[in-house]
Short mmCIF file of C-alpha atoms in Angstrom, two decimals:
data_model
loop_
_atom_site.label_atom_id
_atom_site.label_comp_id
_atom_site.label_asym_id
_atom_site.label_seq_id
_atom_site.Cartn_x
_atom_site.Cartn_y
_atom_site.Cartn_z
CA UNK A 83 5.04 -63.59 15.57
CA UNK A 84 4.08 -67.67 15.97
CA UNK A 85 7.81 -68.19 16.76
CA UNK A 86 8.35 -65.30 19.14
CA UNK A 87 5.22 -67.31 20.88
CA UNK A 88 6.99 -70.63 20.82
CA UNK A 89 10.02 -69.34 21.84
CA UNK A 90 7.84 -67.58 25.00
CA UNK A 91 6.22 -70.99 25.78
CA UNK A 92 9.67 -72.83 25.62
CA UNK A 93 11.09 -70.08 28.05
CA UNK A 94 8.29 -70.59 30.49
CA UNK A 95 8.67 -74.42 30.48
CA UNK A 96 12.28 -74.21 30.74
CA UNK A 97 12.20 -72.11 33.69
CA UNK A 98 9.29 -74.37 35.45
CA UNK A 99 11.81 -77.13 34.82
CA UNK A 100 14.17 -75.95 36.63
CA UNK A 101 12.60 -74.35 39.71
CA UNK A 102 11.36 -78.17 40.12
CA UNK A 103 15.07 -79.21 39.78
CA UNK A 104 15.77 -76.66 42.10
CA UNK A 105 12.83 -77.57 44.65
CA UNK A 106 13.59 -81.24 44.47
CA UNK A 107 17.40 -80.70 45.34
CA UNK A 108 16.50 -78.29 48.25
CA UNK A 109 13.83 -81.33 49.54
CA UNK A 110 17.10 -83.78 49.10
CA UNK A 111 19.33 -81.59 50.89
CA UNK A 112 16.69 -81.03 53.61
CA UNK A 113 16.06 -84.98 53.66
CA UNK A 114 19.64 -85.55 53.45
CA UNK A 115 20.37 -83.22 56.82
CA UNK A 116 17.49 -84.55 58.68
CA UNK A 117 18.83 -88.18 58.09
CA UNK A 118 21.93 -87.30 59.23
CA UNK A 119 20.44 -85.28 62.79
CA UNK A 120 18.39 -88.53 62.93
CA UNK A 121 21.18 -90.65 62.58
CA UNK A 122 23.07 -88.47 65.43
CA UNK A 123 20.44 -88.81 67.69
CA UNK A 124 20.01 -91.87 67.29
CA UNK A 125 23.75 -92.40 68.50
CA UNK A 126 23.64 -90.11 71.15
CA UNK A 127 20.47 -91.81 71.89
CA UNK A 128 22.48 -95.43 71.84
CA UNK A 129 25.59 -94.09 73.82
CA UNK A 130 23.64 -91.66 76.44
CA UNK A 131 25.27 -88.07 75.14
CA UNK A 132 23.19 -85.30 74.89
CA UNK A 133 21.52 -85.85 71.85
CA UNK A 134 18.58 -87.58 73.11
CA UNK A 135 14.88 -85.70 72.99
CA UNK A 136 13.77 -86.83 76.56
CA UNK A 137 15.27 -87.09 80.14
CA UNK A 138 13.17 -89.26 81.25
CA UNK A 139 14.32 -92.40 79.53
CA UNK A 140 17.73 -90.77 80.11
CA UNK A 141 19.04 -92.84 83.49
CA UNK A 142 17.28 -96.45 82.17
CA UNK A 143 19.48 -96.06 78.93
CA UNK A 144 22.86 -95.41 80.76
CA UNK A 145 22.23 -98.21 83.16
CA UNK A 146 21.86 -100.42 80.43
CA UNK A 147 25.36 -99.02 79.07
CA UNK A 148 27.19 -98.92 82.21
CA UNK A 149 26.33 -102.89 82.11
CA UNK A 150 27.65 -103.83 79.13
CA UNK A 151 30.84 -101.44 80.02
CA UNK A 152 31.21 -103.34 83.23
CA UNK A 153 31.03 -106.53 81.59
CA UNK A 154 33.53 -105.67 78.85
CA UNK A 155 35.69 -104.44 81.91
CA UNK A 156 36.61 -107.47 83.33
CA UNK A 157 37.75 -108.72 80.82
CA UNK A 158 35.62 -111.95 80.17
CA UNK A 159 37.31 -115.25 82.10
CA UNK A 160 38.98 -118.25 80.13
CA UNK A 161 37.51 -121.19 79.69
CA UNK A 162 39.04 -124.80 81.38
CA UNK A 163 41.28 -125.24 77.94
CA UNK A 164 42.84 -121.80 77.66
CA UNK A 165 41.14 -121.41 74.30
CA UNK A 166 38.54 -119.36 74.66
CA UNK A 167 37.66 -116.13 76.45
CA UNK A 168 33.96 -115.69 77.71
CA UNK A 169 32.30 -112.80 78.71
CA UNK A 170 29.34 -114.25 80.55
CA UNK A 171 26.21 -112.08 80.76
CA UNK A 172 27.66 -109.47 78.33
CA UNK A 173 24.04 -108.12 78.11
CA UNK A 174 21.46 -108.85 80.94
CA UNK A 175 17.39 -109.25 80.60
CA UNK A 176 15.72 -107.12 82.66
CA UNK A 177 13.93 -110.45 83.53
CA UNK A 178 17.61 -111.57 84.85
CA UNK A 179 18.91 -108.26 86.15
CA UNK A 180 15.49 -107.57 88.21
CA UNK A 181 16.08 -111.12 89.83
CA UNK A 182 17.38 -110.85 93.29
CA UNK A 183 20.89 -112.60 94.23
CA UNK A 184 20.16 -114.09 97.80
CA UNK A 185 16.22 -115.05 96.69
CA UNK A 186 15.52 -118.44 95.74
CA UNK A 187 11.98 -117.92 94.63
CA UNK A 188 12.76 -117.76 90.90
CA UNK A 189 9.79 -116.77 88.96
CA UNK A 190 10.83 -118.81 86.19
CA UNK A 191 10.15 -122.33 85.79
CA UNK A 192 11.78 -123.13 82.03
CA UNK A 193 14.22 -121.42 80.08
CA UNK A 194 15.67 -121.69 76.56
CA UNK A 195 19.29 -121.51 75.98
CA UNK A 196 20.91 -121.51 72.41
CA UNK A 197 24.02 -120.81 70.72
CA UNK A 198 25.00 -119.19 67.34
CA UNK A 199 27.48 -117.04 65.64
CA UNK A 200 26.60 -114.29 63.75
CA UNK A 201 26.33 -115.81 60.54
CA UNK A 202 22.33 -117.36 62.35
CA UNK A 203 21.72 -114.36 64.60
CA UNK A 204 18.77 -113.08 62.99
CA UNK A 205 17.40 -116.18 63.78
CA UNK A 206 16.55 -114.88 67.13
CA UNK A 207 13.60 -113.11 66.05
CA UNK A 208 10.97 -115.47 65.07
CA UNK A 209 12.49 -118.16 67.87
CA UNK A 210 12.01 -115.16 70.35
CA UNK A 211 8.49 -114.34 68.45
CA UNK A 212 7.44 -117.78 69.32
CA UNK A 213 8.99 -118.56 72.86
CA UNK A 214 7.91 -115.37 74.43
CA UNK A 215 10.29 -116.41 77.66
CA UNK A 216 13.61 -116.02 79.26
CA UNK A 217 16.39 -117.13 76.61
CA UNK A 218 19.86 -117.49 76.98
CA UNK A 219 21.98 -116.79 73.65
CA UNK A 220 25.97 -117.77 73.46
CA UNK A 221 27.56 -116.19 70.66
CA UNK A 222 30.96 -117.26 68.79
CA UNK A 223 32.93 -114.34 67.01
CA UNK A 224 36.50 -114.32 65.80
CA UNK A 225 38.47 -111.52 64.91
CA UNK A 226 36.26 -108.56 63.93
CA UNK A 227 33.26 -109.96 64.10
CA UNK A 228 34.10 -109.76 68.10
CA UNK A 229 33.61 -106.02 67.65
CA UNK A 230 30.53 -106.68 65.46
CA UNK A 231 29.18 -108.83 67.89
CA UNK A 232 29.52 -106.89 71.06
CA UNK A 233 28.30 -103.52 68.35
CA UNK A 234 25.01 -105.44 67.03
CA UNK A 235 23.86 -107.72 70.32
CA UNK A 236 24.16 -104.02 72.11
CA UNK A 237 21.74 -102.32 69.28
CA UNK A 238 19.50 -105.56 69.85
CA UNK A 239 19.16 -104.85 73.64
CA UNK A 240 18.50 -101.17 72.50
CA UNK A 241 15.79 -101.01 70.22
CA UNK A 242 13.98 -104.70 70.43
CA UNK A 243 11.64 -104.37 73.66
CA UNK A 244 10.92 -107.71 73.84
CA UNK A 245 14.72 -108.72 73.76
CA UNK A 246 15.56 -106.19 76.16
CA UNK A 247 12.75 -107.96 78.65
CA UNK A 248 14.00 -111.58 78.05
CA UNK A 249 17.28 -112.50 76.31
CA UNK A 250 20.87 -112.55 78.14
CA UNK A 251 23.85 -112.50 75.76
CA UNK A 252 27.06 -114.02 76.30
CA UNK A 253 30.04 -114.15 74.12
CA UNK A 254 32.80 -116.33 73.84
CA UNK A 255 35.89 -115.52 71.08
CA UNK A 256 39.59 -116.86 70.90
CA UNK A 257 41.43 -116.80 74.34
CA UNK A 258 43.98 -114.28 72.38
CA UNK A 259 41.12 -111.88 71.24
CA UNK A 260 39.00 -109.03 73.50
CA UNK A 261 35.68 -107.29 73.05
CA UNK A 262 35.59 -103.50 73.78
CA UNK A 263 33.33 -101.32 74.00
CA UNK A 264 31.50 -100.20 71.24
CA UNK A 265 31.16 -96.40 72.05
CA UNK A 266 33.84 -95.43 68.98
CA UNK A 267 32.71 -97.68 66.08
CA UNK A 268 29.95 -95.57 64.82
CA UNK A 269 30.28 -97.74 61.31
CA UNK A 270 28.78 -100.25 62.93
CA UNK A 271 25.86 -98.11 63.85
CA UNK A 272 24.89 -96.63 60.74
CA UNK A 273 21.36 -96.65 59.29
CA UNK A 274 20.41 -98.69 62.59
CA UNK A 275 16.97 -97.00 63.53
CA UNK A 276 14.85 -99.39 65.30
CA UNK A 277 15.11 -103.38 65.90
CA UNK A 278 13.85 -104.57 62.61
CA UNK A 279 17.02 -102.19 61.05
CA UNK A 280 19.06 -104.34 63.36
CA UNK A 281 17.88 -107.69 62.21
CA UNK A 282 18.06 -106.61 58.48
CA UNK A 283 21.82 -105.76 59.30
CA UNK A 284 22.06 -109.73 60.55
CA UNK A 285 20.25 -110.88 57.75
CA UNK A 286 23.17 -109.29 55.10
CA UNK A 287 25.59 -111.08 57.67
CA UNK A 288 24.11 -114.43 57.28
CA UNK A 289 25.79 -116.24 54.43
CA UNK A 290 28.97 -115.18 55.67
CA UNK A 291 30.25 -118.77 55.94
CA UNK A 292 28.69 -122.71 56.13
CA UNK A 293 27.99 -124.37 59.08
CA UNK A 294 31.02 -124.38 60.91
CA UNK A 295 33.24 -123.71 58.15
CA UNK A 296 34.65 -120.63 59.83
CA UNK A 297 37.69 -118.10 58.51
CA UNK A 298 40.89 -118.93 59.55
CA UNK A 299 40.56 -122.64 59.96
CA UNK A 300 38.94 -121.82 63.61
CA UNK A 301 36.66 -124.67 65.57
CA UNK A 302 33.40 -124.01 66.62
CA UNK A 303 33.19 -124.92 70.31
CA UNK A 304 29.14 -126.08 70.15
CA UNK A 305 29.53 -127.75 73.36
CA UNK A 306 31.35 -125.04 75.50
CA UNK A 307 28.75 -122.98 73.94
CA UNK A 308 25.97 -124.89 75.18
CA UNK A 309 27.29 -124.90 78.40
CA UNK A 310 27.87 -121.06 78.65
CA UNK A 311 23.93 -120.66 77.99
CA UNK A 312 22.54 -122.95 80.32
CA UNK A 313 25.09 -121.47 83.33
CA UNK A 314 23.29 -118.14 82.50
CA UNK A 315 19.99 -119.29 83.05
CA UNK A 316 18.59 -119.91 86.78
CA UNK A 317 15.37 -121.31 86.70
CA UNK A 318 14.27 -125.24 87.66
CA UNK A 319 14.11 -126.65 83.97
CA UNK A 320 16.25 -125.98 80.53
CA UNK A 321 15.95 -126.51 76.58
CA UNK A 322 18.88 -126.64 75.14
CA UNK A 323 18.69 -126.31 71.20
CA UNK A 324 20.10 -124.43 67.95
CA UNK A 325 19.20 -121.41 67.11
CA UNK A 326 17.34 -121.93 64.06
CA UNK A 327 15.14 -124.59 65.25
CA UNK A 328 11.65 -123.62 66.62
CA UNK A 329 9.55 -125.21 69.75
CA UNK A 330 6.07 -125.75 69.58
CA UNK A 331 3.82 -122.90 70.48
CA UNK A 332 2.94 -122.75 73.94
CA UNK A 333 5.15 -124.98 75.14
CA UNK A 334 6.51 -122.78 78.10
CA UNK A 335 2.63 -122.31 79.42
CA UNK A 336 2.22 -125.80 78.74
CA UNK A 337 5.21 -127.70 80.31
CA UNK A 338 4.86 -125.20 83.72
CA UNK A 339 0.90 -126.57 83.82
CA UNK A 340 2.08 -130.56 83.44
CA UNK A 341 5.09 -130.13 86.02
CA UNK A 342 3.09 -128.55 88.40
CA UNK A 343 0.81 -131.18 88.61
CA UNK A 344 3.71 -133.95 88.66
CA UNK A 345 5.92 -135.39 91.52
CA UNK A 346 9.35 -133.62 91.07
CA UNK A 347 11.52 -136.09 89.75
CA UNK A 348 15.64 -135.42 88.94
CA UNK A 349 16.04 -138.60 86.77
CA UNK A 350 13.62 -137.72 84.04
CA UNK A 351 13.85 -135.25 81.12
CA UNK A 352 11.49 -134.80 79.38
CA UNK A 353 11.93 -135.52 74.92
CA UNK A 354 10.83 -133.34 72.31
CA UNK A 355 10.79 -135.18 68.92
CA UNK A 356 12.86 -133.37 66.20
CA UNK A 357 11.71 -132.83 62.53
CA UNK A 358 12.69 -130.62 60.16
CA UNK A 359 10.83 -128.62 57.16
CA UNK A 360 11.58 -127.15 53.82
CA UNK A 361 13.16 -124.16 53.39
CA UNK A 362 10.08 -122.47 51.93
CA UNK A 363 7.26 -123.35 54.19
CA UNK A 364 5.73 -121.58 57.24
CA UNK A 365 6.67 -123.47 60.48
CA UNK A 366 4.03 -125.57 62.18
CA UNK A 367 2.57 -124.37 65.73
CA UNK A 368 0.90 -127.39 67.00
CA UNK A 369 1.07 -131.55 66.55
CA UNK A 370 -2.13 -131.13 64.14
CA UNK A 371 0.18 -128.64 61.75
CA UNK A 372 3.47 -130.90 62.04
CA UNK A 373 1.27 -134.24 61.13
CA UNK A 374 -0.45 -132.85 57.96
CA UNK A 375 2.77 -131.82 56.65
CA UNK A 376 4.27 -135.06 57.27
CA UNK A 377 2.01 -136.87 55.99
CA UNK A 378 2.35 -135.15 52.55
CA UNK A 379 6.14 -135.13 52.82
CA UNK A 380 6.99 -131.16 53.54
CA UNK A 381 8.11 -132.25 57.10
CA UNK A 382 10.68 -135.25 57.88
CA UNK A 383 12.20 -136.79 61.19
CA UNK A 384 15.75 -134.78 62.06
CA UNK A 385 18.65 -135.69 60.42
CA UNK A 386 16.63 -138.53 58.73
CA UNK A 387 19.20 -138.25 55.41
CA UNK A 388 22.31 -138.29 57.42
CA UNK A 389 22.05 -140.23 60.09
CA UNK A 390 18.54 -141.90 60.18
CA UNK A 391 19.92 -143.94 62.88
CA UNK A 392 20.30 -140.63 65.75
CA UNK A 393 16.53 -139.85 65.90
CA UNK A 394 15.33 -143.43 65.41
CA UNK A 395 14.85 -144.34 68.67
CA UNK A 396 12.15 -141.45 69.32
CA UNK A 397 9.59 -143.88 67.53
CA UNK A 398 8.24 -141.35 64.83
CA UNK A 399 5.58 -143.63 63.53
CA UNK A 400 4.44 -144.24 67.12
CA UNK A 401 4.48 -140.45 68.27
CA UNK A 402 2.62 -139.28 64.79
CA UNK A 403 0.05 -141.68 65.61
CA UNK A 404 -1.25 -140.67 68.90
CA UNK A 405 -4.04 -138.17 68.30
CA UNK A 406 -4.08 -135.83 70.39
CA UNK A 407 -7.01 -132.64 71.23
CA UNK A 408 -6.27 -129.35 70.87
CA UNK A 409 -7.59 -128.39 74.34
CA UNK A 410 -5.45 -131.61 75.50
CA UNK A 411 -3.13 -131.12 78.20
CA UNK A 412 0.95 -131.72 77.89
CA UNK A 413 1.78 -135.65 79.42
CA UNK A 414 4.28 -138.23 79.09
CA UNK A 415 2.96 -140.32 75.74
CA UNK A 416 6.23 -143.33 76.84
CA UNK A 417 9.50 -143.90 78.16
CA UNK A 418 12.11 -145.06 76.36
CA UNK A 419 15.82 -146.45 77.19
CA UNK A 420 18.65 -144.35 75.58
CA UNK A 421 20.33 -146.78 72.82
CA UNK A 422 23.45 -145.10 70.31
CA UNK A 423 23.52 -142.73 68.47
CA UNK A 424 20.34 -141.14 69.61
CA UNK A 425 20.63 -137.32 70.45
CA UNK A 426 17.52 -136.73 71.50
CA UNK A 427 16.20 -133.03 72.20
CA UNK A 428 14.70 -132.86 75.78
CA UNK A 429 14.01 -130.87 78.74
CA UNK A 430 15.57 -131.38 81.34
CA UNK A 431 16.71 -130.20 84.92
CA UNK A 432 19.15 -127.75 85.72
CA UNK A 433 21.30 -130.34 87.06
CA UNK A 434 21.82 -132.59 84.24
CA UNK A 435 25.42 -133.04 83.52
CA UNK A 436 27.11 -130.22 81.42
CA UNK A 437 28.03 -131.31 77.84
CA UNK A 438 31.49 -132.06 77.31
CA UNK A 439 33.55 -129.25 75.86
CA UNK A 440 36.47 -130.87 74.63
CA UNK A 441 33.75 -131.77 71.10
CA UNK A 442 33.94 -129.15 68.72
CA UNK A 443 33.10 -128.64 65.22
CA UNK A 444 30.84 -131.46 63.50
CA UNK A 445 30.12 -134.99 65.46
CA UNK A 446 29.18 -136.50 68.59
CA UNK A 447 28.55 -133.67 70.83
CA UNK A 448 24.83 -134.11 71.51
CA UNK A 449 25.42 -137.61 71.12
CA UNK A 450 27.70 -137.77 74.28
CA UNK A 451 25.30 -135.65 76.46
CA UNK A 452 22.87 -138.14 76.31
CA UNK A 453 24.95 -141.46 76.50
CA UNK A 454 26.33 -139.86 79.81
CA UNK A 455 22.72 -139.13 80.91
CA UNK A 456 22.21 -142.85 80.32
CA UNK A 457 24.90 -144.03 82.04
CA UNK A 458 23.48 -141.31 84.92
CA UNK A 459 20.45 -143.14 85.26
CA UNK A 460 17.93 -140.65 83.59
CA UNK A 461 14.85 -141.87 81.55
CA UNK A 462 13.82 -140.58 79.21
CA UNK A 463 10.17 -139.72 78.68
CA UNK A 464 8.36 -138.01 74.86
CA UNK A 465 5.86 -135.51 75.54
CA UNK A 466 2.81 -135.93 73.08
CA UNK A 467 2.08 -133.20 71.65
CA UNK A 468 5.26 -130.74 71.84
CA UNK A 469 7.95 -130.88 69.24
CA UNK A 470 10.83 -129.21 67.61
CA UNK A 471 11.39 -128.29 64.14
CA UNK A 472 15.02 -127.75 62.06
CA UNK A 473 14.61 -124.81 59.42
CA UNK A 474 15.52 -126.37 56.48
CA UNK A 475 16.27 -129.95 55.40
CA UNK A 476 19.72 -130.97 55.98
CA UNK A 477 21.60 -132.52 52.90
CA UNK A 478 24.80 -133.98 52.51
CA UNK A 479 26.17 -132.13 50.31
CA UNK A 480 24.93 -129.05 51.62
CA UNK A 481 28.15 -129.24 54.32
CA UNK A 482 31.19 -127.96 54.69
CA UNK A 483 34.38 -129.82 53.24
CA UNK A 484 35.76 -131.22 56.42
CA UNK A 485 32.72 -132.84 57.93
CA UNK A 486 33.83 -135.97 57.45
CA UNK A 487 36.95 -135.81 58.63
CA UNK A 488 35.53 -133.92 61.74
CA UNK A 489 33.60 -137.20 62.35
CA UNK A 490 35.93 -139.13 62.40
CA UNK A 491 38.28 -137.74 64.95
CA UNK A 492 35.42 -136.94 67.15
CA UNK A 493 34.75 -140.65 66.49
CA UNK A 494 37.48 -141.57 68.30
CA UNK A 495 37.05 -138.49 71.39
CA UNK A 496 33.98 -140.37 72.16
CA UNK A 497 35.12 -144.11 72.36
CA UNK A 498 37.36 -142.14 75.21
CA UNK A 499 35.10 -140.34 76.28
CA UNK A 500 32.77 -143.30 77.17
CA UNK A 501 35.36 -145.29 78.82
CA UNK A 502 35.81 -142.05 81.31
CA UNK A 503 32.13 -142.33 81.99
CA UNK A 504 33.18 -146.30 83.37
CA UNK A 505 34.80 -144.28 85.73
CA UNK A 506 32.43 -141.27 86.69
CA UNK A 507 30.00 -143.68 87.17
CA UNK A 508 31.56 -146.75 88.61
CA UNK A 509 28.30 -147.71 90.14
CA UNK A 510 26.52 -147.83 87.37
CA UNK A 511 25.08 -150.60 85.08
CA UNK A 512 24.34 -148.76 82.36
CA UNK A 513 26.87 -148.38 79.08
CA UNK A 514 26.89 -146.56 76.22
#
């Protein structure tokens, strides 16, 4: 009799058991089914079928489609070396699309332009989170990351509002190589939900490769790069830096309140002083945030381990020292002649010279931007409070294997390249 009751109570849990079993497959299934419908709609949702929930948003998601078709359509144009194919404004702001051709009353008074590959993408975020502005971003891809590119910077326009509103996208890839459009490569697409999914896809990309140490033995054109951003920006002033360095905060609002109050002047830009932070601490907003972590050794001057000598010239010591308010306004703190190597970080107008594209890979490509805008006759003026800060301390032996060697022959493009200056400017009494 007390076994015949165990043996019911057994029977009883047993069968519990496995009605839970059975209940918590039916809930996977069910999950499962309504991941995948989400998943579809989300696609149809991406590529305008009929998938999507609401018509209203219907038209504003093909236009954005029909863009990036068009752009993909004509095929991209070559650069002035045959190298490189460029697809300029693969993906348009609405800021940039909503501007008006034959109207020369640009809203905008300062842009950011920046260039990357995808391995420092995702970097976009917080520098996007911070600038709150029209930015320009030129992209590098080779081989499939061209599809990858043209896949993710699409998803990005998509789901991210605030990149939608302000950031134009242009790619560049080998002169042999062509993006298409993305409409087939649903791979690409998968688990991609909403813009932080997008961004977490970027982040797995990001140690693809070091620095410019790219597959296939391929250079990294910073320069032509550089130059593909600012053309896609139309507004009075630019700043020109990499992707994973971060401006001051407030520095937009700021600069448009001290220009508007200056004389317009074509010979000046403007200098940000460049630091850089470790790895593992939060970046600083204002000059009162950069100077207490200087001062305890958590923030440096840029480059100050390998090449002291190419920030120098900003006067650290001098800038650190000038206390400035809070409520202060942005002003010239000095002026200061351009001496070599400095590669200063600046902002400058729209017609500065372009940087010159024949410098790829490691060396000398900022370098020779601003020796030419010496020889130009520009001064060069710091701001005192606004700044720039590299992600990261930068390390020798952190680099890739052929920096050196990189140097070197750019080295030697640049003793050239200064004695065609001699000749662009044969006026001039300033030398490099």
């Amino acid at each position: 009799m007390h076994l015949s009751k165990k043996c019911s109570v057994f029977k009883v849990v047993l069968s519990a058991l496995l009605i839970v079993a059975l209940l918590q497959l039916i809930y996977l299934s069910f999950l499962s089914k309504f991941h995948g419908k989400q998943q579809r709609y989300r696609y149809s949702e991406l590529f305008g079928g009929s998938g999507s929930k609401t018509k209203s948003t219907q038209p504003e998601k093909n236009v954005r489609k029909e863009r990036l078709r068009y752009s993909l359509s004509t095929g991209g144009i070559f650069d002035n070396s045959g190298q490189y194919r460029i697809y300029k404004n693969l993906i348009k702001s609405d800021f940039t699309a909503n501007l008006k051709p034959e109207s020369h009353d640009n809203p905008n008074i300062l842009s950011l332009a920046t260039h990357t590959t995808l391995n420092n993408l995702h970097h976009l975020d917080s520098l996007l989170e911070r600038w709150q502005n029209p930015l320009s971003v030129a992209i590098f891809a080779h081989d499939q990351d061209v599809k990858f590119a043209t896949a993710l910077v699409y998803a990005l326009s998509f789901f991210c509002p605030r990149i939608q509103a302000l950031v134009d996208f242009h790619l560049v890839c080998l002169s042999g190589e062509m993006a298409s459009f993305p409409e087939q490569d649903r791979e690409h697409f998968v688990g991609l939900e909403d813009c932080s999914s997008v961004f977490k896809r970027l982040e797995n990309h990001r140690d693809k490769f070091k620095n410019y140490a790219m597959n296939g033995n391929i250079s990294y054109p910073n320069n032509l790069l550089r130059n593909v951003a600012r053309n896609g920006i139309d507004s009075a002033y630019i700043l020109v830096i990499d992707i994973d360095m971060m401006p001051s905060s407030d520095l937009h609002q700021q600069f448009l309140a001290m220009i508007m109050a200056r004389e317009p002047s074509s010979d000046e830009v403007f200098v940000l002083p460049a630091f850089e932070i470790r790895h593992d601490r939060k970046m600083p907003s204002t000059k009162q945030e950069l100077v207490q972590l200087y001062q305890v050794g958590e923030v440096r001057p840029f480059y100050e381990e390998l090449c002291p000598r190419c920030q120098a010239p900003t006067n650290f010591s001098q800038w650190v020292n000038i206390h400035v308010r809070s409520s202060a306004p942005l002003e010239v703190s000095y002026t200061l002649t351009w001496t070599d190597p400095w590669e200063p970080f600046y902002i400058g107008p729209r017609t500065v010279p372009l940087y010159d594209e024949g410098f790829k890979q490691y060396g000398f490509n900022r370098i020779s931007q601003a020796c030419e805008l010496h020889v130009a006759g520009y001064r060069f003026s710091v701001l005192n409070s606004a700044f720039v800060v590299h992600r990261g301390f930068k390390i020798q032996g952190e680099f890739h294997a052929k920096k050196d060697e990189e140097n070197k022959r750019n080295r030697v493009l640049f003793r050239s390249f200064k004695e065609g200056l001699k000749t662009k400017y044969p006026s001039s009494t300033q030398r490099c």
